Short mmCIF file of C-alpha atoms and ligand atoms in Angstrom, two decimals:
data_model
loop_
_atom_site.label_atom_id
_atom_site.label_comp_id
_atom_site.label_asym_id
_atom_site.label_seq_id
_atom_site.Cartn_x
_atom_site.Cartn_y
_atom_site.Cartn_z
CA UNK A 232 -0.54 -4.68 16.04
CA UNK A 233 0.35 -2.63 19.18
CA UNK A 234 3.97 -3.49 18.61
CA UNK A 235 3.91 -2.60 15.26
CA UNK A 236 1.97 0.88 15.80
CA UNK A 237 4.51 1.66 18.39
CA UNK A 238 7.32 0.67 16.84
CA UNK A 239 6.01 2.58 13.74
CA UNK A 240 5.95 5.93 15.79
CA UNK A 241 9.61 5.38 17.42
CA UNK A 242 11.32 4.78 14.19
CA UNK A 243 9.51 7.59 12.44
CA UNK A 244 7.45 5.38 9.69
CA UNK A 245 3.93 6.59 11.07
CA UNK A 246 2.78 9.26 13.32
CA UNK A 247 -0.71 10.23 14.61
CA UNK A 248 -2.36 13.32 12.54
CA UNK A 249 -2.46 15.92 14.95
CA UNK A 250 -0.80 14.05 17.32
CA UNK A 251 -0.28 17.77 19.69
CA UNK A 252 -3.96 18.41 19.99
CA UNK A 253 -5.32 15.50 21.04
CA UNK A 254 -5.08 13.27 17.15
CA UNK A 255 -7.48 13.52 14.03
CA UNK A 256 -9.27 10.44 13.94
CA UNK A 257 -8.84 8.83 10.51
CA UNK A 258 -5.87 10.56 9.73
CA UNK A 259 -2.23 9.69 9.96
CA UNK A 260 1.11 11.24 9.38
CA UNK A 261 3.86 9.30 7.40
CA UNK A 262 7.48 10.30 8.74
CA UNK A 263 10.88 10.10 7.06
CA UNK A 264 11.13 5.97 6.82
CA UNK A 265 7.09 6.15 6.06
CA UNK A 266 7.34 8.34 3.22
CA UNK A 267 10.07 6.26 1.63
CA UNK A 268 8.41 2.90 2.17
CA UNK A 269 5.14 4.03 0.42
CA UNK A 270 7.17 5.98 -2.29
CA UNK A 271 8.74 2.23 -3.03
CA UNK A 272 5.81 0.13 -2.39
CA UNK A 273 3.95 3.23 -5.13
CA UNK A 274 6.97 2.20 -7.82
CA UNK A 275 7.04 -1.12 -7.29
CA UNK A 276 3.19 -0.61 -7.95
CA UNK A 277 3.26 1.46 -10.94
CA UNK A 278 6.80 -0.33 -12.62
CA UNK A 279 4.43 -3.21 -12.84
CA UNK A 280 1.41 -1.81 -13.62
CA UNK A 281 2.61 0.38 -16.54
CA UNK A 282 6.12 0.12 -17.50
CA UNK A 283 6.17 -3.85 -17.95
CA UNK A 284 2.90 -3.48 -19.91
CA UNK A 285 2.90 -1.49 -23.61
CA UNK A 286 -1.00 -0.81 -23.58
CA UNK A 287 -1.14 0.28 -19.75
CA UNK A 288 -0.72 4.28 -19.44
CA UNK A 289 -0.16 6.54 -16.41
CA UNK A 290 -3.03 9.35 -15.13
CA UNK A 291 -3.22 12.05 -12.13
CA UNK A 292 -6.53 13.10 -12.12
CA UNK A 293 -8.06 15.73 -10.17
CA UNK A 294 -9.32 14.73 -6.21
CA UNK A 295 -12.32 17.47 -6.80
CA UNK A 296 -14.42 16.52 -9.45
CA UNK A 297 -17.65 17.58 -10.88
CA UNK A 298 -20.53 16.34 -8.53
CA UNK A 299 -22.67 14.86 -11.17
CA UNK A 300 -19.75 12.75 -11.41
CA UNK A 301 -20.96 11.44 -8.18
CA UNK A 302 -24.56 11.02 -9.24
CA UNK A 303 -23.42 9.48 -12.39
CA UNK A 304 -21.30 6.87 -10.06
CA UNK A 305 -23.96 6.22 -8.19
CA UNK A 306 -21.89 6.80 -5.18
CA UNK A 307 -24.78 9.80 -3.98
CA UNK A 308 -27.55 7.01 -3.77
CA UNK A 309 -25.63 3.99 -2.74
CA UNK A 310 -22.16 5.00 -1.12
CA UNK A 311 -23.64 4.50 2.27
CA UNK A 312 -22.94 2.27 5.43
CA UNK A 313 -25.80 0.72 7.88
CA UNK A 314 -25.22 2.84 11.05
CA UNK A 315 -26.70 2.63 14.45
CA UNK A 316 -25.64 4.56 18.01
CA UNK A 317 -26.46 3.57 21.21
CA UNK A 318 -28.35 6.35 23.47
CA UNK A 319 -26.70 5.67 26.47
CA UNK A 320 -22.47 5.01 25.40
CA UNK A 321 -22.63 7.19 22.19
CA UNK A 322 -20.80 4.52 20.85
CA UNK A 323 -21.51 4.17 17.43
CA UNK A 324 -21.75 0.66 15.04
CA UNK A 325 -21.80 -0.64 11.44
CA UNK A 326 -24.92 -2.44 11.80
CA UNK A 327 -23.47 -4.71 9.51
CA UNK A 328 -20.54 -5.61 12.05
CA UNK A 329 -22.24 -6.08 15.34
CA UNK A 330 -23.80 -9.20 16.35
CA UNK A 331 -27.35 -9.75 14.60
CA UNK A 332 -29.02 -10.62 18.06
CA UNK A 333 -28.04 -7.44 19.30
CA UNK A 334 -29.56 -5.68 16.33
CA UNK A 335 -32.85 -7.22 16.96
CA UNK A 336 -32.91 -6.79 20.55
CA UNK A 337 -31.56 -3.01 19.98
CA UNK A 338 -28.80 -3.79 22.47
CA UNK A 339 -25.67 -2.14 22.47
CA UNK A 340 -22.85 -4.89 22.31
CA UNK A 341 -21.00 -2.26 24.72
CA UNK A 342 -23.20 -1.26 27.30
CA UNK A 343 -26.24 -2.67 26.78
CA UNK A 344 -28.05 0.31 26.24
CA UNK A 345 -30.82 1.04 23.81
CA UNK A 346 -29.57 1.37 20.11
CA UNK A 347 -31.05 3.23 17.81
CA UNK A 348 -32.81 2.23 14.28
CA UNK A 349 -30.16 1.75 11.50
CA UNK A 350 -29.97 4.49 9.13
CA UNK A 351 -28.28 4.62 6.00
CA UNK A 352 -24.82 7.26 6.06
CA UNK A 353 -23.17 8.08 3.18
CA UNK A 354 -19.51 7.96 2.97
CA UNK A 355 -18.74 10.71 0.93
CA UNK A 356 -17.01 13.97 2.53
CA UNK A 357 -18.76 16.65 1.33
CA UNK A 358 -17.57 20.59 1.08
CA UNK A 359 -18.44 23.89 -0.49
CA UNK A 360 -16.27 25.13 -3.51
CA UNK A 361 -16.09 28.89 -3.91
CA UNK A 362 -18.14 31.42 -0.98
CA UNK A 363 -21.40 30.59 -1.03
CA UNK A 364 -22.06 27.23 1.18
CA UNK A 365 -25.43 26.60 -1.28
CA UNK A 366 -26.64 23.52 -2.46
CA UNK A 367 -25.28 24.67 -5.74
CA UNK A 368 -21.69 24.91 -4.58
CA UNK A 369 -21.71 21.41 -3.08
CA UNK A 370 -18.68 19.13 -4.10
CA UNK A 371 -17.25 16.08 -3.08
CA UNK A 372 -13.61 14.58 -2.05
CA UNK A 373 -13.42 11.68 -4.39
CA UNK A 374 -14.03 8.39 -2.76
CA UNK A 375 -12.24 5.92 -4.90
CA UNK A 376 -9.37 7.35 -7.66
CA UNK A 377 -11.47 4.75 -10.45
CA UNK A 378 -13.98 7.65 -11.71
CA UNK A 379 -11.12 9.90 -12.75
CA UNK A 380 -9.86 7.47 -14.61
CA UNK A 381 -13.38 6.76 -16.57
CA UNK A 382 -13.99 10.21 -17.22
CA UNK A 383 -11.03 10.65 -18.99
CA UNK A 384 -10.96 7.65 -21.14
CA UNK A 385 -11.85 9.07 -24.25
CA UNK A 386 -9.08 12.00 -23.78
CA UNK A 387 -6.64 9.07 -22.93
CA UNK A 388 -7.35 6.96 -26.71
CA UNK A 389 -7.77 10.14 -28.18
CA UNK A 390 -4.01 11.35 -26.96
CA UNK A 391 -2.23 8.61 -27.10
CA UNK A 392 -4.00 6.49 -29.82
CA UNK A 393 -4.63 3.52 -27.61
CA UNK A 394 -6.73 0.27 -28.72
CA UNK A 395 -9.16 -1.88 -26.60
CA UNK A 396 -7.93 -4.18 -24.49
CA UNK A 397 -5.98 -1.25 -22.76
CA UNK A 398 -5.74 0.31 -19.11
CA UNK A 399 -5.29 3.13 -17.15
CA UNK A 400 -3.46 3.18 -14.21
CA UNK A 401 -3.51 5.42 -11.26
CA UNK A 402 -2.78 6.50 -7.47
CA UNK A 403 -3.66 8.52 -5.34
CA UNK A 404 -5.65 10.04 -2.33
CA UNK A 405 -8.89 9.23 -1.75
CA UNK A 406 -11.72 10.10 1.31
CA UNK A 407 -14.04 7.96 2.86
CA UNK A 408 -16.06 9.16 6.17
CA UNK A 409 -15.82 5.90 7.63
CA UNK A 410 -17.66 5.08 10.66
CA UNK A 411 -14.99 2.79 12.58
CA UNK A 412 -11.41 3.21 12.25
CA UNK A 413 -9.35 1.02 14.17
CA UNK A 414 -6.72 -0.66 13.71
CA UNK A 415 -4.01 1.53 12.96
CA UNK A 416 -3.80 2.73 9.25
CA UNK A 417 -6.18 -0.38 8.27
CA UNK A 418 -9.45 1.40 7.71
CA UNK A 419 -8.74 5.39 7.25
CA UNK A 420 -11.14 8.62 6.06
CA UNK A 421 -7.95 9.49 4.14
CA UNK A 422 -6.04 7.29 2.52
CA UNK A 423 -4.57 6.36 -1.25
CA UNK A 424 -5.38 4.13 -3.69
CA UNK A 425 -3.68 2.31 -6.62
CA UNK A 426 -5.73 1.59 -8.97
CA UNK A 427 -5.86 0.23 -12.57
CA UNK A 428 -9.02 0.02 -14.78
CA UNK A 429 -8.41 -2.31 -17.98
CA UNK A 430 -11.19 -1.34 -20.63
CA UNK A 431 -11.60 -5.01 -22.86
CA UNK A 432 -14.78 -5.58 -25.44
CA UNK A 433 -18.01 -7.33 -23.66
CA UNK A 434 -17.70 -10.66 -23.87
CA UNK A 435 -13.83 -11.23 -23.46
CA UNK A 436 -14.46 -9.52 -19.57
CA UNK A 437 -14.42 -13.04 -17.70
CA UNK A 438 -11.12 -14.02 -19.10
CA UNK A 439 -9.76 -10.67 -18.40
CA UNK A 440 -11.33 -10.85 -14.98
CA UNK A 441 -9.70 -14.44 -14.52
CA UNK A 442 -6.02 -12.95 -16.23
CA UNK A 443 -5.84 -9.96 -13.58
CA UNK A 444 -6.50 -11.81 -10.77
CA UNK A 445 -3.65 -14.22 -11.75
CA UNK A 446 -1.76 -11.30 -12.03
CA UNK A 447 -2.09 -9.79 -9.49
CA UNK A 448 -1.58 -12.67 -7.21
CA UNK A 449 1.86 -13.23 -9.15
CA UNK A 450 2.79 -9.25 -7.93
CA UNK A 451 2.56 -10.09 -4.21
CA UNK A 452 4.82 -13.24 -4.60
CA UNK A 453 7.43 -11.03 -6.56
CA UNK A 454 7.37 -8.76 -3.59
CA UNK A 455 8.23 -11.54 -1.27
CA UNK A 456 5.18 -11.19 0.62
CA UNK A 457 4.41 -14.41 3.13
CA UNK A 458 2.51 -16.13 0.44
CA UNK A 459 0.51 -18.69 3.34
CA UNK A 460 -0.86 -15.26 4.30
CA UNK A 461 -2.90 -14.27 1.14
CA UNK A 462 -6.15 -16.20 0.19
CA UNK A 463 -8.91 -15.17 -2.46
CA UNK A 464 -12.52 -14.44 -1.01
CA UNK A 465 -15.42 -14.07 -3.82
CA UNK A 466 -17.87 -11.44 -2.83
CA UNK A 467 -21.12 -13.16 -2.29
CA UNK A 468 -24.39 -11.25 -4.20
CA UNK A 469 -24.85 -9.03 -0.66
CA UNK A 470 -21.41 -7.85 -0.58
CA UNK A 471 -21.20 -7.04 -4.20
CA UNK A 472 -20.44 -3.15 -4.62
CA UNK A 473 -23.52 -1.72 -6.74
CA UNK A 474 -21.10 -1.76 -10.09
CA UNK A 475 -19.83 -4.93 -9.43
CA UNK A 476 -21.09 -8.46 -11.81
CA UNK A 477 -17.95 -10.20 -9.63
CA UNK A 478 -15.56 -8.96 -7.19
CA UNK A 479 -12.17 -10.65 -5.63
CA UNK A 480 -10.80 -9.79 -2.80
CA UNK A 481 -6.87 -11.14 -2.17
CA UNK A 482 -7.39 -10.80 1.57
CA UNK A 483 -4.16 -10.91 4.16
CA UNK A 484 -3.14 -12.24 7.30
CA UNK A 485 -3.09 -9.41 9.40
CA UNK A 486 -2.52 -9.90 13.22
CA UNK A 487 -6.01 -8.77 13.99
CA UNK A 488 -7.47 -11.50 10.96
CA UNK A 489 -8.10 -12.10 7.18
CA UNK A 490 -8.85 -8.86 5.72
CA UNK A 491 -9.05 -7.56 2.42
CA UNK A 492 -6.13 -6.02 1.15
CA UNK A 493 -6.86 -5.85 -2.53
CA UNK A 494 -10.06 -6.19 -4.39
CA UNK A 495 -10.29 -7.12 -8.63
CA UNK A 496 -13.50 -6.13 -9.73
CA UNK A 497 -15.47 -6.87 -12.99
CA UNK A 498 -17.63 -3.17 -13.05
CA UNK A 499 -19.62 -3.93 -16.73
CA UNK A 500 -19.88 -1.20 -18.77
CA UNK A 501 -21.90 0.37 -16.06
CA UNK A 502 -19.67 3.30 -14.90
CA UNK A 503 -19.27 4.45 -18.78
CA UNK A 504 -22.84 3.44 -19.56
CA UNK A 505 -23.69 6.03 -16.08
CA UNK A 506 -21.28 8.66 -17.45
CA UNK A 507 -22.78 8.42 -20.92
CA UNK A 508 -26.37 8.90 -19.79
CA UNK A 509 -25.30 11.68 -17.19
CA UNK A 510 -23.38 14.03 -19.04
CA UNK A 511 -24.71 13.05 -22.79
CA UNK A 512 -21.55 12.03 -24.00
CA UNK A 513 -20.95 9.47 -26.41
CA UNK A 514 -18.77 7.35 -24.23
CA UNK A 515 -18.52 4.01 -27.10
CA UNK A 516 -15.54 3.03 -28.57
CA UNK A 517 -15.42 2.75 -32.22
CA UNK A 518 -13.29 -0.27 -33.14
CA UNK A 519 -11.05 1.24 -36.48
CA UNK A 520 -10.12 -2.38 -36.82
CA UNK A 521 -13.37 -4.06 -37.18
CA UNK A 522 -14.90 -2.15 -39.68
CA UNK A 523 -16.03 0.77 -37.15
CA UNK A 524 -17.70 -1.62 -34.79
CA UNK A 525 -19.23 0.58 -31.60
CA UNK A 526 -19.74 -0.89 -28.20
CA UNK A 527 -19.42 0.16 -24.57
CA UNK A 528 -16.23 -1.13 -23.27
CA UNK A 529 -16.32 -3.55 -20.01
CA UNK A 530 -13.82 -2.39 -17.34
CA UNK A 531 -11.47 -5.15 -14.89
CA UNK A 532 -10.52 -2.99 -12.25
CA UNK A 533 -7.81 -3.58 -9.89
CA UNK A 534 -7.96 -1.91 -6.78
CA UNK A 535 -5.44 -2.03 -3.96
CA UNK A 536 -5.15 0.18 -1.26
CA UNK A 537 -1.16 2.38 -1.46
CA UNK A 538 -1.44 2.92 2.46
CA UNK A 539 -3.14 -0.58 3.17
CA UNK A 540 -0.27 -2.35 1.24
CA UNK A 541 2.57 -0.31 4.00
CA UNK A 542 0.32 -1.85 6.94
CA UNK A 543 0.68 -4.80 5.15
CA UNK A 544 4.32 -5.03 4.05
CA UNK A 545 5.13 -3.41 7.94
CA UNK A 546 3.01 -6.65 9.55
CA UNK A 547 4.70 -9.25 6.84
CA UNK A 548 8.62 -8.09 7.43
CA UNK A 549 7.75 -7.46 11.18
CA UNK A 550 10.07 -10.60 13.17
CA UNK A 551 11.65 -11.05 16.32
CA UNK A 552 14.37 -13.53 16.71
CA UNK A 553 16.66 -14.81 19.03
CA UNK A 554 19.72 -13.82 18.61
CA UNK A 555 22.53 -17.05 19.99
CA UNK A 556 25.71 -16.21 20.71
CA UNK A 557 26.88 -18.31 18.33
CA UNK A 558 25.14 -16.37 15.80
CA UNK A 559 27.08 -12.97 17.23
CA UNK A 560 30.77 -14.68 17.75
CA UNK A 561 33.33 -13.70 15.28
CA UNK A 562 31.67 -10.58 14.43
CA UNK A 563 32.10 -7.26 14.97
CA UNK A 564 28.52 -7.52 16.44
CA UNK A 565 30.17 -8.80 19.16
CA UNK A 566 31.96 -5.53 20.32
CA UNK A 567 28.38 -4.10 21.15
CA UNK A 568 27.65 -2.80 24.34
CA UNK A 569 23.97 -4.41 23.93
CA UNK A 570 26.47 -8.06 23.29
CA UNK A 571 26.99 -9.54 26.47
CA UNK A 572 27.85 -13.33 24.81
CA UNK A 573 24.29 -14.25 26.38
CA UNK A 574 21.36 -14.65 24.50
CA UNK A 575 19.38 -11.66 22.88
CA UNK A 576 16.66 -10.60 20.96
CA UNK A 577 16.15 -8.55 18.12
CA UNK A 578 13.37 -6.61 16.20
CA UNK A 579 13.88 -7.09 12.43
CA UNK A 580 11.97 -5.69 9.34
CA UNK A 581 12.35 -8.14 6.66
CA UNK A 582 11.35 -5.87 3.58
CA UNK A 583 12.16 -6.63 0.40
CA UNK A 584 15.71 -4.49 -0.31
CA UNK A 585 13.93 -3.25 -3.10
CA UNK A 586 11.19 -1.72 -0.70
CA UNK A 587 13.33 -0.91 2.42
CA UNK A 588 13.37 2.42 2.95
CA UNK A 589 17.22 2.60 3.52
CA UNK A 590 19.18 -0.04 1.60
CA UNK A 591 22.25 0.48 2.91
CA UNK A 592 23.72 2.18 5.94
CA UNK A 593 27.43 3.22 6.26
CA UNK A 594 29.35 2.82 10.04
CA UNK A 595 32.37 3.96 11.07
CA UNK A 596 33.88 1.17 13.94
CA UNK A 597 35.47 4.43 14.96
CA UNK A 598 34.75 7.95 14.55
CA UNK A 599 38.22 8.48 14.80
CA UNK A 600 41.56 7.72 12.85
CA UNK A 601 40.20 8.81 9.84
CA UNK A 602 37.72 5.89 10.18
CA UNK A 603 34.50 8.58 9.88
CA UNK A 604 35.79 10.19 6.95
CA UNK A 605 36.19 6.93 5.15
CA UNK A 606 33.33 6.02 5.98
CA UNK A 607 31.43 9.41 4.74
CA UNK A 608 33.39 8.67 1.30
CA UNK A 609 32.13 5.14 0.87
CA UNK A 610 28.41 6.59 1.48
CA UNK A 611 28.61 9.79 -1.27
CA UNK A 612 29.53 7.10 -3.65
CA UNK A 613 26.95 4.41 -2.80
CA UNK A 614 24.32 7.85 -2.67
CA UNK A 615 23.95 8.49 -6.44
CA UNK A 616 22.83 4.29 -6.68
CA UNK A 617 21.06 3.75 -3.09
CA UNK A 618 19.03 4.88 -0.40
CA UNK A 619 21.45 5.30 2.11
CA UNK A 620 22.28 6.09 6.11
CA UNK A 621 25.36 6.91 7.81
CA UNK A 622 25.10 6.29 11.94
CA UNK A 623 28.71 6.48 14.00
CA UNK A 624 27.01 6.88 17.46
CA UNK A 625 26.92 4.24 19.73
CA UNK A 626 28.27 0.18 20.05
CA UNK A 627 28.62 -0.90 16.66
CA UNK A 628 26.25 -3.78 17.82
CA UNK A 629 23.72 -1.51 18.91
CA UNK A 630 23.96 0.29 15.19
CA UNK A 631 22.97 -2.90 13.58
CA UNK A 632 20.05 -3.31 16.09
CA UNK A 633 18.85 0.23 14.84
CA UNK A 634 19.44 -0.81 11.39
CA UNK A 635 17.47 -4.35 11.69
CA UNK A 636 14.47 -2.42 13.12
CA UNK A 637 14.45 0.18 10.50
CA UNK A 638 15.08 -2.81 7.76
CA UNK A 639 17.84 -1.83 6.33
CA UNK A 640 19.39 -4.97 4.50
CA UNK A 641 22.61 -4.10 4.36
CA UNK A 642 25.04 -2.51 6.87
CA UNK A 643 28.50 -1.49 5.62
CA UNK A 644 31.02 -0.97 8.02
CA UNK A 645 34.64 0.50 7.69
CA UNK A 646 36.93 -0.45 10.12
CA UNK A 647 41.03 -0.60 10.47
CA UNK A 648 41.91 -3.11 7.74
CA UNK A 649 39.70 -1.16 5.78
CA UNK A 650 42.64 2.08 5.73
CA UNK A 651 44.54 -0.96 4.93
CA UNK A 652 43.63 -3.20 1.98
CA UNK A 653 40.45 -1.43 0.69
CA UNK A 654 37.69 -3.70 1.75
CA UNK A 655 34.99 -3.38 3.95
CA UNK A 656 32.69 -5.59 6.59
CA UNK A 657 29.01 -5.94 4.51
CA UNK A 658 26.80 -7.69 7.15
CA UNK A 659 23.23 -9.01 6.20
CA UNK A 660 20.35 -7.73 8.01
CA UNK A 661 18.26 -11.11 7.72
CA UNK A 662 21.09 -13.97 8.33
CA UNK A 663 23.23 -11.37 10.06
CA UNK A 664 26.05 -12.65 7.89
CA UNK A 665 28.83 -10.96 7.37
CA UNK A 666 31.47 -11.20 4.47
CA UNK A 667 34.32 -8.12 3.30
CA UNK A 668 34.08 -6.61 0.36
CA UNK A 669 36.70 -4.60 -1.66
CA UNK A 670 34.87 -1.14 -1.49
CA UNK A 671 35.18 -0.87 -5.16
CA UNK A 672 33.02 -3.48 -5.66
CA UNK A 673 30.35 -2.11 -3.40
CA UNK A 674 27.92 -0.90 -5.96
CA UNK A 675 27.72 -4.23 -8.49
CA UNK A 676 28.21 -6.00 -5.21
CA UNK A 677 24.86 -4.71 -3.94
CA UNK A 678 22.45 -4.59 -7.20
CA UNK A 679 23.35 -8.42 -7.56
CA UNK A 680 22.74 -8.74 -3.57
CA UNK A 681 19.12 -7.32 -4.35
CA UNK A 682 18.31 -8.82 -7.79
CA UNK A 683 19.12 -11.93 -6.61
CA UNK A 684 17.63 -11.44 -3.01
CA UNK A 685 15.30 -14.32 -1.35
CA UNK A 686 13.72 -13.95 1.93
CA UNK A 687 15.07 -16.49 4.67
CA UNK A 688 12.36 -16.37 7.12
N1 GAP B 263 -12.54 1.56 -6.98
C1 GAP B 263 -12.96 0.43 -6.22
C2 GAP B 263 -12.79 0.60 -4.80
O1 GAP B 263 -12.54 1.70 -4.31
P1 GAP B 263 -12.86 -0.69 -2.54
O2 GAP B 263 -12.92 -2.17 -2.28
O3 GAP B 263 -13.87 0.17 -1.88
O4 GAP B 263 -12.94 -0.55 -4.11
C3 GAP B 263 -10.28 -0.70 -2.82
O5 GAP B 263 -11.42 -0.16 -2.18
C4 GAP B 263 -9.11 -0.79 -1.85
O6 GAP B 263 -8.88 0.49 -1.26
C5 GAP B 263 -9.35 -1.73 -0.67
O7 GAP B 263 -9.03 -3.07 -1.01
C6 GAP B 263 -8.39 -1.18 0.36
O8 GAP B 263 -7.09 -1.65 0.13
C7 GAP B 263 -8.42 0.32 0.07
N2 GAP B 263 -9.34 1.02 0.99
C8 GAP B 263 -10.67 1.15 0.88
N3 GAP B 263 -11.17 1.85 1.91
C9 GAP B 263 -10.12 2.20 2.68
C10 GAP B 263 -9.98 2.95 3.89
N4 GAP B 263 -11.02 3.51 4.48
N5 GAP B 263 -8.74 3.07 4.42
C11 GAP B 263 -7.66 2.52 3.82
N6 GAP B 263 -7.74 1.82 2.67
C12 GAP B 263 -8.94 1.65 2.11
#
């Protein structure tokens, strides 16, 4: 994980919140390869959560909503962690997450100091909307995107004339005053979700339950995630969230252990049931088809987390590999100053071209000889199609190594022959291939590269 968190902050994917005074805990920055990478991991998200389904629609609710939303949630009386301190360290523990004979000795795993009795701490961040900081202005930063999504189900059949089974889809930020945050952007107090609720009539909910967790199992294997690093965990009854009948987790390999990544949730009709009784609102659905039957829809929630998934797609294309000569000769790897013809390594992100933040980067052999403005041709064409880079400083080997770390799958480079006949070197980031390529044939060239792309390693 360290190599990833540091190699996160040199290539400008992640960067500590704050980083000048000292660093907000909970809170991180996401720089110019960041932002892209979540932006694509977000599409990839929603293109299969709404566009390849016809009764899935889009929402962007509001983070501040009204409190009793909260109540209604049940989030105010059971949104809470176990938490104990110790008196002498300060340091503070899930009670849940230390060792049980230290809870009953009241020993801090740390120091050894006295902890104290467990209290209950709700998660919730809470502020004050308009001046008064009353218990009348209190309001909350949502803590999961779901219960935007629930209050506005009626609006959303109403609008758009939809028919049960049917979901909602959505993503965005969401708050959670979490007691430990380690692990880089694993467990945040700010962070997004995606999330998807899928309203179906009681009784069909299991199969539902059993279809989205298929589905959503087939999602990370069409992403090319490491596939021997996903399992399923069932939430047994004491980990069951206090909506949940049954709860998946798809849980991932990450280098610090199995954790969850992903959770599909069967919530009842409990949250509209809740919403119904708090605000007095009719929240049934009246079936037109079957003779104006009325019933409380279930919900099938999937819920993934937006900045979870970039830790997670970061730790699965992270590689290093050893780079043979063999693998450099005949190349025009081989005229880079970092190329000595002995053995060398190399840092590689192995994302998915469609989730790599640049897909292709132009380089000039030369900056000279009209080699750079070639070269700044080629890339305004490929712009309009691709996310693209253009680097002429520095050993063209060097370039590539830049271009491997950022995981960018496909270097083009323009070089002599290229003034010549047209064509172009197009080297592959993960078998460092590389083949030429009329430059007129870049564009088709590269969609069939990436619709037809299958990882190696
Ligand atoms: N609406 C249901 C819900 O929020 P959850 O299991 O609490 O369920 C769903 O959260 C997903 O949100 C998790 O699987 C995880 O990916 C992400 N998530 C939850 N808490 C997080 C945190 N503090 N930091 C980053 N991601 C988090």
């Amino acid at each position: 994980m360290e190599k990833i968190t540091s190699l996160a902050k040199r290539r400008g994917f992640v960067f500590q919140s704050s980083e000048i005074y000292g660093g907000q805990n909970g809170a991180w920055d996401y720089g110019p390869l960041g932002i892209e990478l979540k932006n694509r991991i977000q599409s990839a998200w929603w293109k299969e959560m709404t566009q390849l389904h016809d009764n899935i629609v889009g929402l962007d609710a509001a983070i501040l909503m009204h409190p009793r939303t909260w109540e209604a949630s049940g989030h105010v009386e059971n949104f809470t962690d176990p938490l104990v301190d110790c008196k002498k360290c300060k340091s503070r523990f899930r009670s849940d997450q230390i060792p049980q004979e230290n809870l009953a000795a009241k020993k801090c795993p740390d120091c050894g100091g006295e902890l104290t009795d467990t209290r209950k701490f709700n998660l919730m961040f809470q502020t004050h909307i308009g001046p008064a900081e009353d218990t009348a202005s209190v309001i909350y930063l949502r803590p999961e995107t779901a219960q935007g999504i629930y209050v506005n189900y009626k609006n959303i059949i109403q609008s758009n004339r939809m028919k049960i089974p049917f979901g909602i889809a959505q993503v965005g930020k969401a708050f959670r005053n979490e007691i430990v945050t380690k692990n880089f952007i694993f467990r945040t107090c700010e962070f997004e979700q995606m999330e998807m609720q899928y309203f179906v009539k009681p009784g069909s909910d299991e199969e539902w339950f059993s279809e989205w967790r298929n589905q959503r199992w087939a999602y990370y294997e069409k992403l090319g995630v490491k596939m021997d690093h996903l399992r399923w965990h069932q939430h047994g009854p004491d980990e069951l969230a206090h909506y949940a009948k049954d709860a998946y987790d798809i849980e991932y390999l990450f280098p610090m252990g199995w954790r969850e990544l992903e959770g599909v949730h069967n919530r009842t009709d409990y949250d509209l049931g809740r919403h119904s009784q708090f605000s007095g609102k009719d929240m049934q659905y009246i079936d037109q088809d079957a003779g104006n039957e009325r019933y409380t829809p279930y919900i099938i929630e999937t819920s993934a987390g937006l900045t979870r998934n970039l830790l997670m797609i970061l730790c699965d294309a992270y590689d290093e590999e050893l780079v043979t000569p063999e693998k450099n000769s005949g190349s025009t790897e081989g005229s880079g100053a970092s190329n000595t013809g002995a053995d060398d390594w190399r840092t590689v992100l192995r994302f998915h071209p469609n989730l790599a933040p640049v897909t292709a980067a132009v380089l000039p052999l030369m900056k000279k000889d009209g080699l750079a403005e070639l070269a700044q041709d080629i890339r305004a064409e490929l712009k309009e199609d691709f996310a693209t880079d253009y680097d002429q400083s520095g050993a063209i080997g060097r370039r590539y190594r830049r271009q491997d770390e950022a995981g960018t799958p496909f270097c083009i480079t323009v070089d002599y022959q290229s003034k010549e006949d047209g064509t172009v070197t197009l080297r592959f980031r993960d078998s460092m291939e590389q083949i030429r390529v009329p430059k007129a044939e870049l564009v088709s060239r590269l969609r069939q590269e990436i619709k037809n792309y299958k990882r190696i390693k």
